[in-house]
Amino acid sequence: MGRKIKASAGNSLSVREAVALNHAYATILKAALEQRLGQIGGTVAMLGSVVEIAADAGYQGTIDQAGDILRREGGFIVEPDPSGRLTVRRADSR
């Protein structure tokens, strides 16, 4: 049996399940970002708006977790705007 990771109180995931979930969430978040950028016609989106779209597709994490996932995926810059809210953009867009 594989190692277990605590997902929340009373629940645990195997490492394989955790990797699969992270990959699924990354895919959902990237698609949500593309959808949001298409809606606003810009290159930078509020991460909270992206997470709202992603939640409709099954994402169950927080805004901060979404930022961490996108940073680890590479190709994305997640940073606060002047008011402190997180924004996200593709690293190749300026």
PDB file of C-alpha atoms in Angstrom:
ATOM      1  CA  MET A   1       0.000   0.000   0.000  1.00  0.00           C
ATOM      2  CA  GLY A   2       1.206   3.543  -0.756  1.00  0.00           C
ATOM      3  CA  ARG A   3       1.930   6.362   1.647  1.00  0.00           C
ATOM      4  CA  LYS A   4      -1.032   8.384   2.851  1.00  0.00           C
ATOM      5  CA  ILE A   5      -1.451  12.152   2.897  1.00  0.00           C
ATOM      6  CA  LYS A   6      -4.024  13.782   5.177  1.00  0.00           C
ATOM      7  CA  ALA A   7      -6.487  15.654   2.995  1.00  0.00           C
ATOM      8  CA  SER A   8      -8.644  16.801   5.906  1.00  0.00           C
ATOM      9  CA  ALA A   9      -9.725  15.472   9.265  1.00  0.00           C
ATOM     10  CA  GLY A  10     -10.679  11.831   8.866  1.00  0.00           C
ATOM     11  CA  ASN A  11      -9.704  11.624   5.207  1.00  0.00           C
ATOM     12  CA  SER A  12      -6.478  10.538   3.605  1.00  0.00           C
ATOM     13  CA  LEU A  13      -5.214  10.164   0.056  1.00  0.00           C
ATOM     14  CA  SER A  14      -2.496   7.981  -1.305  1.00  0.00           C
ATOM     15  CA  VAL A  15       0.375   9.823  -2.946  1.00  0.00           C
ATOM     16  CA  ARG A  16      -0.930   8.617  -6.317  1.00  0.00           C
ATOM     17  CA  GLU A  17      -4.414   9.966  -5.575  1.00  0.00           C
ATOM     18  CA  ALA A  18      -2.989  13.290  -4.395  1.00  0.00           C
ATOM     19  CA  VAL A  19      -0.937  13.669  -7.576  1.00  0.00           C
ATOM     20  CA  ALA A  20      -3.967  12.828  -9.720  1.00  0.00           C
ATOM     21  CA  LEU A  21      -6.116  15.348  -7.844  1.00  0.00           C
ATOM     22  CA  ASN A  22      -3.453  18.055  -8.165  1.00  0.00           C
ATOM     23  CA  HIS A  23      -3.173  17.378 -11.908  1.00  0.00           C
ATOM     24  CA  ALA A  24      -6.955  17.527 -12.305  1.00  0.00           C
ATOM     25  CA  TYR A  25      -7.131  20.789 -10.357  1.00  0.00           C
ATOM     26  CA  ALA A  26      -4.305  22.286 -12.439  1.00  0.00           C
ATOM     27  CA  THR A  27      -6.155  21.376 -15.635  1.00  0.00           C
ATOM     28  CA  ILE A  28      -9.401  22.880 -14.309  1.00  0.00           C
ATOM     29  CA  LEU A  29      -7.654  26.075 -13.170  1.00  0.00           C
ATOM     30  CA  LYS A  30      -5.856  26.571 -16.487  1.00  0.00           C
ATOM     31  CA  ALA A  31      -9.121  26.143 -18.406  1.00  0.00           C
ATOM     32  CA  ALA A  32     -10.873  28.541 -16.018  1.00  0.00           C
ATOM     33  CA  LEU A  33      -8.115  31.116 -16.522  1.00  0.00           C
ATOM     34  CA  GLU A  34      -8.455  30.891 -20.294  1.00  0.00           C
ATOM     35  CA  GLN A  35     -12.229  31.269 -19.978  1.00  0.00           C
ATOM     36  CA  ARG A  36     -11.895  34.304 -17.702  1.00  0.00           C
ATOM     37  CA  LEU A  37      -9.291  35.976 -19.913  1.00  0.00           C
ATOM     38  CA  GLY A  38     -11.632  35.443 -22.860  1.00  0.00           C
ATOM     39  CA  GLN A  39     -14.501  37.034 -20.941  1.00  0.00           C
ATOM     40  CA  ILE A  40     -12.556  40.142 -19.987  1.00  0.00           C
ATOM     41  CA  GLY A  41     -10.438  40.390 -23.121  1.00  0.00           C
ATOM     42  CA  GLY A  42      -7.301  40.968 -21.109  1.00  0.00           C
ATOM     43  CA  THR A  43      -4.084  39.320 -20.028  1.00  0.00           C
ATOM     44  CA  VAL A  44      -4.484  39.499 -16.235  1.00  0.00           C
ATOM     45  CA  ALA A  45      -7.363  38.068 -14.202  1.00  0.00           C
ATOM     46  CA  MET A  46      -8.331  38.200 -10.558  1.00  0.00           C
ATOM     47  CA  LEU A  47      -7.559  34.761  -9.150  1.00  0.00           C
ATOM     48  CA  GLY A  48     -10.812  34.814  -7.171  1.00  0.00           C
ATOM     49  CA  SER A  49     -12.801  35.075 -10.414  1.00  0.00           C
ATOM     50  CA  VAL A  50     -10.817  32.202 -11.902  1.00  0.00           C
ATOM     51  CA  VAL A  51     -11.522  30.070  -8.813  1.00  0.00           C
ATOM     52  CA  GLU A  52     -15.266  30.811  -9.078  1.00  0.00           C
ATOM     53  CA  ILE A  53     -15.257  29.471 -12.643  1.00  0.00           C
ATOM     54  CA  ALA A  54     -13.090  26.512 -11.630  1.00  0.00           C
ATOM     55  CA  ALA A  55     -15.449  25.646  -8.753  1.00  0.00           C
ATOM     56  CA  ASP A  56     -18.242  25.122 -11.276  1.00  0.00           C
ATOM     57  CA  ALA A  57     -16.007  22.497 -12.922  1.00  0.00           C
ATOM     58  CA  GLY A  58     -15.211  20.691  -9.669  1.00  0.00           C
ATOM     59  CA  TYR A  59     -12.316  22.593  -8.104  1.00  0.00           C
ATOM     60  CA  GLN A  60     -12.698  22.487  -4.318  1.00  0.00           C
ATOM     61  CA  GLY A  61      -9.632  24.375  -3.108  1.00  0.00           C
ATOM     62  CA  THR A  62      -9.065  27.910  -1.899  1.00  0.00           C
ATOM     63  CA  ILE A  63      -7.786  30.926  -3.792  1.00  0.00           C
ATOM     64  CA  ASP A  64      -4.375  30.589  -2.129  1.00  0.00           C
ATOM     65  CA  GLN A  65      -4.212  26.892  -3.030  1.00  0.00           C
ATOM     66  CA  ALA A  66      -5.095  27.763  -6.625  1.00  0.00           C
ATOM     67  CA  GLY A  67      -2.217  30.236  -6.703  1.00  0.00           C
ATOM     68  CA  ASP A  68       0.158  27.593  -5.360  1.00  0.00           C
ATOM     69  CA  ILE A  69      -1.000  25.054  -7.951  1.00  0.00           C
ATOM     70  CA  LEU A  70      -0.556  27.485 -10.846  1.00  0.00           C
ATOM     71  CA  ARG A  71       2.875  28.589  -9.603  1.00  0.00           C
ATOM     72  CA  ARG A  72       4.032  24.962  -9.395  1.00  0.00           C
ATOM     73  CA  GLU A  73       2.710  24.256 -12.878  1.00  0.00           C
ATOM     74  CA  GLY A  74       4.996  26.948 -14.245  1.00  0.00           C
ATOM     75  CA  GLY A  75       4.115  29.386 -16.975  1.00  0.00           C
ATOM     76  CA  PHE A  76       1.964  31.524 -14.676  1.00  0.00           C
ATOM     77  CA  ILE A  77       2.657  34.545 -12.520  1.00  0.00           C
ATOM     78  CA  VAL A  78       0.489  34.910  -9.436  1.00  0.00           C
ATOM     79  CA  GLU A  79       0.929  38.144  -7.514  1.00  0.00           C
ATOM     80  CA  PRO A  80      -1.117  40.606  -5.476  1.00  0.00           C
ATOM     81  CA  ASP A  81      -2.555  43.741  -7.012  1.00  0.00           C
ATOM     82  CA  PRO A  82      -2.218  47.087  -5.159  1.00  0.00           C
ATOM     83  CA  SER A  83      -5.223  46.194  -2.975  1.00  0.00           C
ATOM     84  CA  GLY A  84      -3.683  42.840  -2.017  1.00  0.00           C
ATOM     85  CA  ARG A  85      -5.977  40.600  -4.059  1.00  0.00           C
ATOM     86  CA  LEU A  86      -4.222  37.899  -6.055  1.00  0.00           C
ATOM     87  CA  THR A  87      -4.009  38.197  -9.818  1.00  0.00           C
ATOM     88  CA  VAL A  88      -2.821  35.631 -12.347  1.00  0.00           C
ATOM     89  CA  ARG A  89      -1.402  35.881 -15.844  1.00  0.00           C
ATOM     90  CA  ARG A  90       0.587  33.741 -18.217  1.00  0.00           C
ATOM     91  CA  ALA A  91       4.313  34.304 -17.751  1.00  0.00           C
ATOM     92  CA  ASP A  92       4.688  35.036 -21.462  1.00  0.00           C
ATOM     93  CA  SER A  93       2.170  37.924 -21.392  1.00  0.00           C
ATOM     94  CA  ARG A  94       3.184  41.438 -20.442  1.00  0.00           C
TER      95      ARG A  94
END
